[in-house]
């Protein structure tokens, strides 16, 4: 591929393609990946050198999915079944297999694929030559895992993605495109670890553009694969050197003096502390020279720095007060819709810092990421502390009686109920990633306006799936003094959740589909009536909607063993939808009513369901997880 074409692509997306150099001392790219953590020597020491003095912290971090975010592909780290399986992806075949302790893939040449998909030449994809590439690195180990294969030196040795995902709990291979919320007619996903994932899935990543050479060579480096100690505490070389002196260690241990050779996020102010997480969990771009500096020198941010001085963090513009940025929004609404709901609430999970930094608890109070999360004293599943998973994370600051012993006066729900859990009302599950709805970190009170005017699902109707938006407005007006807004006839008569599920766009559908399986919603709304509506999503055009819909369907009575393949063809999906509705008829629904489209005989209003489906919002939805 001509270098000019490659560099043009780099500039077009404001990212530099980072490529491994061919070093004489490295016999293969696989060996380079094995040695990569030791390659960058910018005062980084690696987590292994932290263990001897901090065994407890090392152990707790070692249990996290941050550590295993990116690893060399070894028999211990690879979770996928490389057993000769062939996976079809949009007409192309990928076969995964194993040679003793090595993992391999037979696949269309990934560099040719990259060139063709990026518009380099009009070769039919099925005519791209097939090659055998060794899998050298993994990303992910919690929900699913993806893999990286060696590159052709002719194209610069890019670490290319094997465009498959292994679903860990399902023990199933799927095409990578089916693992993300993306419009069905989107072009194939082409990703190199060097240019994109290195930024947040490694510590101290450096794409390594060598700007002084005419050939434009690259020398990609990282201090360590995965998110390690130094990602949060900063480079530790000086800390280790200084504390080899036992007298210094003894003195610090018996002193209130802070060790200034290392950063402890817990001892930073709430904004700088949160920026340690925000280096990855935020929406930002690198402007001007920042992009080229990152491309050639790597990540400039170190824990404790002012993150905003090194990157431009983007927030949703306020139409009334931020006219310049509102013009940016109008010029590029797709960028914002891939990350935010239309009211400015974060849609894409993994952007929690951006969401929280706009919340009053952060801007007017001292809430930080560490108010709820910890790398060392938490459940590794979500890094929540025992208090962070409960209302205690809120009432530690909000100490007034109405938020504590008199909570029912505030929530109008029983004190021990899910309706009195602060998180369920103020941090509803309206962000999406990884086949799941995730709590919003925007920290707002429920309101009908965002639902009526912008289509954002609200906390009340995501729990009370059987209620209309008019019902929610009545309660918010009477109990909290909200100003009423104009509602459509549908929102006065039909369950808001059903309108989002049947008529809404793909983001609305997947959020409601997840809540159908949420125990709190089933407790408030019942569960026996939900199956025929959920069944309609089994034939949804979006793979992630189908997957989430099936997973929630399994929690409904009579569907515990309902077999379904979300990657099946259209005919099979239609058949499974019909089968699910027939099975539901054999069950006894505990609810009926106009709002949930069931008459007194508990018969489904088939005509209204069909009408809502015909009027579905089919806008293309892409979410940048």
CSV table of C-alpha atoms in Angstrom, one decimal, residues 275-595:
chain,number,residue,atom,x,y,z
A,275,UNK,CA,-9.5,12.5,35.7
A,276,UNK,CA,-7.4,9.4,36.3
A,277,UNK,CA,-10.4,7.4,35.2
A,278,UNK,CA,-11.5,10.0,32.7
A,279,UNK,CA,-8.3,9.4,30.6
A,280,UNK,CA,-10.2,6.4,29.2
A,281,UNK,CA,-13.8,6.8,30.3
A,282,UNK,CA,-14.5,10.1,28.5
A,283,UNK,CA,-15.4,11.6,25.1
A,284,UNK,CA,-12.4,13.7,23.8
A,285,UNK,CA,-10.4,14.5,20.8
A,286,UNK,CA,-6.8,15.6,20.4
A,287,UNK,CA,-6.6,19.0,18.7
A,288,UNK,CA,-3.8,20.4,16.5
A,289,UNK,CA,-0.3,19.3,17.7
A,290,UNK,CA,-1.8,17.1,20.4
A,291,UNK,CA,-2.7,14.4,17.8
A,292,UNK,CA,0.8,14.3,16.2
A,293,UNK,CA,2.5,14.4,19.6
A,294,UNK,CA,0.5,11.4,20.7
A,295,UNK,CA,1.2,9.6,17.4
A,296,UNK,CA,5.0,10.0,17.7
A,297,UNK,CA,5.5,10.2,21.5
A,298,UNK,CA,2.5,8.3,22.9
A,299,UNK,CA,0.2,9.1,25.8
A,300,UNK,CA,1.3,12.4,27.5
A,301,UNK,CA,-1.1,12.2,30.4
A,302,UNK,CA,0.2,10.8,33.7
A,303,UNK,CA,-1.9,10.4,36.9
A,304,UNK,CA,-2.2,13.7,38.7
A,305,UNK,CA,-1.9,15.9,35.6
A,306,UNK,CA,-4.6,18.2,34.4
A,307,UNK,CA,-6.2,16.0,31.8
A,308,UNK,CA,-8.0,18.9,30.2
A,309,UNK,CA,-4.7,20.7,29.4
A,310,UNK,CA,-3.7,17.7,27.2
A,311,UNK,CA,-7.0,16.8,25.5
A,312,UNK,CA,-10.2,18.6,24.5
A,313,UNK,CA,-13.1,16.9,26.3
A,314,UNK,CA,-16.4,17.3,24.5
A,315,UNK,CA,-19.7,17.9,26.3
A,316,UNK,CA,-23.2,18.1,24.9
A,317,UNK,CA,-23.9,21.7,23.9
A,318,UNK,CA,-26.6,23.8,25.5
A,319,UNK,CA,-28.6,25.4,22.7
A,320,UNK,CA,-29.4,28.5,24.7
A,321,UNK,CA,-26.0,29.3,26.2
A,322,UNK,CA,-23.4,27.7,24.0
A,323,UNK,CA,-24.2,28.9,20.5
A,324,UNK,CA,-20.8,28.2,19.0
A,325,UNK,CA,-20.7,24.6,20.1
A,326,UNK,CA,-24.4,24.2,19.1
A,327,UNK,CA,-23.3,25.1,15.6
A,328,UNK,CA,-20.7,22.3,15.8
A,329,UNK,CA,-23.5,20.0,16.9
A,330,UNK,CA,-25.7,20.9,13.9
A,331,UNK,CA,-22.8,20.4,11.6
A,332,UNK,CA,-22.1,16.9,12.9
A,333,UNK,CA,-25.2,15.5,14.7
A,334,UNK,CA,-24.0,11.9,13.9
A,335,UNK,CA,-21.0,12.3,16.2
A,336,UNK,CA,-23.2,13.3,19.1
A,337,UNK,CA,-25.9,10.7,18.4
A,338,UNK,CA,-23.3,8.0,18.5
A,339,UNK,CA,-22.5,9.0,22.1
A,340,UNK,CA,-25.5,10.9,23.6
A,341,UNK,CA,-29.2,10.8,23.7
A,342,UNK,CA,-30.8,13.8,22.1
A,343,UNK,CA,-31.3,15.5,25.5
A,344,UNK,CA,-27.5,15.4,26.3
A,345,UNK,CA,-27.7,12.3,28.5
A,346,UNK,CA,-24.8,9.9,27.8
A,347,UNK,CA,-25.9,6.9,25.6
A,348,UNK,CA,-22.6,5.1,25.1
A,349,UNK,CA,-21.3,3.3,28.2
A,350,UNK,CA,-17.6,3.6,28.9
A,351,UNK,CA,-18.1,7.5,28.9
A,352,UNK,CA,-18.9,7.7,32.6
A,353,UNK,CA,-16.4,10.6,33.3
A,354,UNK,CA,-18.0,12.7,30.6
A,355,UNK,CA,-21.4,12.0,32.1
A,356,UNK,CA,-20.4,12.6,35.7
A,357,UNK,CA,-18.5,15.8,35.0
A,358,UNK,CA,-21.7,17.4,33.9
A,359,UNK,CA,-23.6,16.4,37.1
A,360,UNK,CA,-24.2,18.8,40.0
A,361,UNK,CA,-22.8,16.2,42.4
A,362,UNK,CA,-19.5,16.8,40.7
A,363,UNK,CA,-19.6,20.4,39.6
A,364,UNK,CA,-21.1,21.7,42.9
A,365,UNK,CA,-20.1,18.9,45.2
A,366,UNK,CA,-17.1,16.7,45.6
A,367,UNK,CA,-18.3,13.5,44.1
A,368,UNK,CA,-15.6,11.5,42.3
A,369,UNK,CA,-15.3,8.1,40.7
A,370,UNK,CA,-13.9,6.9,44.0
A,371,UNK,CA,-17.1,7.8,45.8
A,372,UNK,CA,-18.5,4.5,44.4
A,373,UNK,CA,-15.7,2.6,42.8
A,374,UNK,CA,-12.3,1.2,43.9
A,375,UNK,CA,-9.7,-0.9,42.2
A,376,UNK,CA,-8.7,-2.6,45.4
A,377,UNK,CA,-11.8,-2.8,47.7
A,378,UNK,CA,-14.5,-3.8,45.4
A,379,UNK,CA,-16.3,-6.5,43.4
A,380,UNK,CA,-14.1,-7.0,40.3
A,381,UNK,CA,-17.2,-7.5,38.2
A,382,UNK,CA,-17.9,-3.7,38.2
A,383,UNK,CA,-15.4,-2.3,40.6
A,384,UNK,CA,-18.2,-1.1,42.9
A,385,UNK,CA,-17.5,-0.9,46.6
A,386,UNK,CA,-20.1,-2.4,48.9
A,387,UNK,CA,-21.4,1.1,49.7
A,388,UNK,CA,-21.1,2.2,46.1
A,389,UNK,CA,-23.7,-0.4,44.9
A,390,UNK,CA,-26.3,1.0,47.3
A,391,UNK,CA,-28.0,4.3,48.3
A,392,UNK,CA,-25.3,4.8,50.8
A,393,UNK,CA,-23.1,6.2,48.0
A,394,UNK,CA,-25.7,9.1,47.9
A,395,UNK,CA,-26.7,9.4,51.6
A,396,UNK,CA,-23.1,9.8,52.7
A,397,UNK,CA,-23.5,13.4,51.4
A,398,UNK,CA,-27.3,13.8,51.3
A,399,UNK,CA,-27.8,13.4,55.0
A,400,UNK,CA,-31.3,15.0,55.3
A,401,UNK,CA,-34.0,12.9,56.9
A,402,UNK,CA,-36.1,12.7,53.7
A,403,UNK,CA,-33.2,10.8,52.0
A,404,UNK,CA,-32.6,8.6,55.0
A,405,UNK,CA,-35.0,7.5,57.8
A,406,UNK,CA,-37.9,9.4,56.2
A,407,UNK,CA,-37.1,8.2,52.7
A,408,UNK,CA,-40.7,7.3,51.9
A,409,UNK,CA,-41.6,11.0,52.1
A,410,UNK,CA,-39.3,11.6,49.2
A,411,UNK,CA,-39.7,8.6,47.0
A,412,UNK,CA,-43.3,7.6,47.7
A,413,UNK,CA,-42.2,4.0,47.7
A,414,UNK,CA,-41.7,1.6,50.6
A,415,UNK,CA,-38.3,2.3,52.3
A,416,UNK,CA,-36.8,-1.1,51.5
A,417,UNK,CA,-38.2,-1.3,47.9
A,418,UNK,CA,-36.3,-0.9,44.7
A,419,UNK,CA,-38.2,2.4,44.2
A,420,UNK,CA,-36.5,3.9,47.2
A,421,UNK,CA,-33.0,3.0,45.9
A,422,UNK,CA,-31.5,6.4,44.9
A,423,UNK,CA,-29.6,4.8,42.0
A,424,UNK,CA,-32.7,3.4,40.3
A,425,UNK,CA,-34.2,6.9,40.0
A,426,UNK,CA,-31.2,9.1,39.5
A,427,UNK,CA,-28.9,6.7,37.7
A,428,UNK,CA,-31.2,4.6,35.6
A,429,UNK,CA,-29.8,2.0,33.1
A,430,UNK,CA,-30.0,4.2,30.0
A,431,UNK,CA,-26.4,3.8,28.7
A,432,UNK,CA,-25.6,0.9,26.4
A,433,UNK,CA,-22.5,-1.3,25.9
A,434,UNK,CA,-21.5,-5.0,25.8
A,435,UNK,CA,-25.0,-6.4,25.3
A,436,UNK,CA,-26.3,-4.6,28.4
A,437,UNK,CA,-27.9,-1.5,29.8
A,438,UNK,CA,-25.7,0.3,32.2
A,439,UNK,CA,-26.4,2.9,34.8
A,440,UNK,CA,-26.3,6.5,33.6
A,441,UNK,CA,-23.7,8.6,35.3
A,442,UNK,CA,-25.4,11.9,34.4
A,443,UNK,CA,-27.2,11.7,37.8
A,444,UNK,CA,-30.4,13.5,37.0
A,445,UNK,CA,-34.0,13.4,38.4
A,446,UNK,CA,-36.7,11.6,36.4
A,447,UNK,CA,-38.5,13.9,34.0
A,448,UNK,CA,-41.2,13.5,31.4
A,449,UNK,CA,-39.9,16.2,29.1
A,450,UNK,CA,-36.8,14.3,27.9
A,451,UNK,CA,-39.0,11.3,27.1
A,452,UNK,CA,-41.7,13.3,25.4
A,453,UNK,CA,-39.5,15.6,23.4
A,454,UNK,CA,-36.3,13.5,22.9
A,455,UNK,CA,-37.4,9.9,23.3
A,456,UNK,CA,-35.1,9.3,26.3
A,457,UNK,CA,-36.5,6.4,28.4
A,458,UNK,CA,-37.0,7.6,32.0
A,459,UNK,CA,-36.5,5.8,35.3
A,460,UNK,CA,-40.2,5.6,36.2
A,461,UNK,CA,-41.3,3.9,33.0
A,462,UNK,CA,-38.3,1.6,32.8
A,463,UNK,CA,-39.4,0.1,36.1
A,464,UNK,CA,-43.2,0.4,35.7
A,465,UNK,CA,-43.2,-1.1,32.2
A,466,UNK,CA,-47.0,-1.3,32.2
A,467,UNK,CA,-47.6,2.4,32.7
A,468,UNK,CA,-48.1,5.3,30.3
A,469,UNK,CA,-46.0,8.5,30.2
A,470,UNK,CA,-49.2,10.3,31.2
A,471,UNK,CA,-49.2,8.2,34.4
A,472,UNK,CA,-45.6,9.2,35.1
A,473,UNK,CA,-46.4,12.8,34.5
A,474,UNK,CA,-49.3,12.8,36.9
A,475,UNK,CA,-47.1,11.5,39.7
A,476,UNK,CA,-44.2,13.8,39.0
A,477,UNK,CA,-46.5,16.8,38.8
A,478,UNK,CA,-48.4,15.9,42.0
A,479,UNK,CA,-45.5,14.7,44.1
A,480,UNK,CA,-42.6,16.9,42.9
A,481,UNK,CA,-44.3,19.9,41.3
A,482,UNK,CA,-43.0,19.3,37.8
A,483,UNK,CA,-44.5,21.4,35.1
A,484,UNK,CA,-46.6,19.3,32.8
A,485,UNK,CA,-45.7,19.0,29.1
A,486,UNK,CA,-47.8,18.2,26.1
A,487,UNK,CA,-48.1,14.5,25.4
A,488,UNK,CA,-49.2,12.6,22.3
A,489,UNK,CA,-52.4,10.5,22.3
A,490,UNK,CA,-50.2,7.4,22.3
A,491,UNK,CA,-48.4,8.5,25.4
A,492,UNK,CA,-51.7,9.1,27.2
A,493,UNK,CA,-53.1,5.6,26.4
A,494,UNK,CA,-50.2,3.1,25.7
A,495,UNK,CA,-47.4,1.9,27.9
A,496,UNK,CA,-44.3,4.1,27.3
A,497,UNK,CA,-42.1,1.0,27.5
A,498,UNK,CA,-44.2,-0.7,24.8
A,499,UNK,CA,-44.0,2.3,22.5
A,500,UNK,CA,-40.2,2.4,22.8
A,501,UNK,CA,-40.0,-1.4,22.4
A,502,UNK,CA,-42.2,-1.7,19.3
A,503,UNK,CA,-42.1,1.8,17.7
A,504,UNK,CA,-38.8,3.2,19.0
A,505,UNK,CA,-35.4,3.3,17.4
A,506,UNK,CA,-32.8,0.7,18.1
A,507,UNK,CA,-31.3,2.3,21.1
A,508,UNK,CA,-34.7,2.6,22.8
A,509,UNK,CA,-35.5,-1.0,21.9
A,510,UNK,CA,-32.4,-2.4,23.4
A,511,UNK,CA,-32.7,-0.5,26.6
A,512,UNK,CA,-36.3,-1.6,27.1
A,513,UNK,CA,-35.4,-5.2,26.0
A,514,UNK,CA,-32.8,-5.3,28.8
A,515,UNK,CA,-35.3,-3.9,31.4
A,516,UNK,CA,-37.8,-6.7,30.5
A,517,UNK,CA,-35.4,-9.0,32.2
A,518,UNK,CA,-34.6,-6.7,35.1
A,519,UNK,CA,-35.9,-8.1,38.4
A,520,UNK,CA,-36.9,-4.7,39.7
A,521,UNK,CA,-39.1,-4.0,36.7
A,522,UNK,CA,-40.6,-7.5,36.8
A,523,UNK,CA,-41.4,-6.9,40.5
A,524,UNK,CA,-43.2,-3.6,39.8
A,525,UNK,CA,-44.8,-4.5,36.5
A,526,UNK,CA,-45.4,-8.3,36.6
A,527,UNK,CA,-43.7,-10.5,34.0
A,528,UNK,CA,-46.3,-12.9,32.5
A,529,UNK,CA,-47.7,-10.3,30.0
A,530,UNK,CA,-44.4,-9.2,28.5
A,531,UNK,CA,-43.4,-12.2,26.2
A,532,UNK,CA,-45.4,-11.4,23.0
A,533,UNK,CA,-43.9,-8.0,22.8
A,534,UNK,CA,-40.4,-9.1,23.6
A,535,UNK,CA,-40.9,-11.9,21.0
A,536,UNK,CA,-41.2,-9.2,18.3
A,537,UNK,CA,-37.6,-8.2,18.9
A,538,UNK,CA,-36.3,-11.7,18.1
A,539,UNK,CA,-36.6,-10.6,14.4
A,540,UNK,CA,-35.2,-7.2,14.9
A,541,UNK,CA,-32.7,-6.0,12.2
A,542,UNK,CA,-30.0,-5.3,14.9
A,543,UNK,CA,-28.2,-8.3,16.2
A,544,UNK,CA,-27.5,-6.8,19.6
A,545,UNK,CA,-31.3,-6.1,20.1
A,546,UNK,CA,-32.1,-9.7,19.2
A,547,UNK,CA,-29.4,-11.0,21.6
A,548,UNK,CA,-30.6,-8.9,24.6
A,549,UNK,CA,-34.2,-9.6,23.8
A,550,UNK,CA,-33.6,-13.4,24.0
A,551,UNK,CA,-31.6,-13.1,27.1
A,552,UNK,CA,-34.4,-11.2,28.9
A,553,UNK,CA,-37.0,-13.5,27.4
A,554,UNK,CA,-35.4,-16.4,29.2
A,555,UNK,CA,-36.3,-14.8,32.5
A,556,UNK,CA,-40.0,-14.8,31.8
A,557,UNK,CA,-42.3,-17.6,33.0
A,558,UNK,CA,-42.4,-20.5,30.6
A,559,UNK,CA,-39.4,-19.4,28.6
A,560,UNK,CA,-36.6,-20.6,30.8
A,561,UNK,CA,-35.5,-23.1,28.2
A,562,UNK,CA,-36.4,-21.2,25.0
A,563,UNK,CA,-33.8,-22.1,22.4
A,564,UNK,CA,-32.9,-19.3,19.9
A,565,UNK,CA,-29.9,-18.3,17.8
A,566,UNK,CA,-29.7,-14.6,17.3
A,567,UNK,CA,-27.6,-15.1,14.2
A,568,UNK,CA,-30.1,-17.3,12.4
A,569,UNK,CA,-31.6,-16.3,9.1
A,570,UNK,CA,-34.7,-14.2,8.7
A,571,UNK,CA,-37.0,-17.2,8.2
A,572,UNK,CA,-35.8,-18.8,11.4
A,573,UNK,CA,-36.2,-15.6,13.3
A,574,UNK,CA,-39.8,-15.2,12.1
A,575,UNK,CA,-40.5,-18.8,13.1
A,576,UNK,CA,-39.1,-18.3,16.6
A,577,UNK,CA,-41.2,-15.1,17.1
A,578,UNK,CA,-44.3,-17.1,16.2
A,579,UNK,CA,-43.3,-19.9,18.5
A,580,UNK,CA,-42.7,-17.6,21.4
A,581,UNK,CA,-46.2,-16.0,21.0
A,582,UNK,CA,-47.8,-19.5,20.8
A,583,UNK,CA,-45.9,-20.5,24.0
A,584,UNK,CA,-47.1,-17.3,25.7
A,585,UNK,CA,-50.7,-18.1,24.9
A,586,UNK,CA,-50.2,-21.3,26.9
A,587,UNK,CA,-49.2,-19.3,30.0
A,588,UNK,CA,-51.6,-17.3,32.2
A,589,UNK,CA,-51.0,-13.5,32.0
A,590,UNK,CA,-51.6,-11.8,35.3
A,591,UNK,CA,-52.3,-8.4,33.7
A,592,UNK,CA,-54.6,-6.9,31.1
A,593,UNK,CA,-55.6,-3.4,30.0
A,594,UNK,CA,-55.5,-1.0,27.2
A,595,UNK,CA,-52.1,0.4,28.1
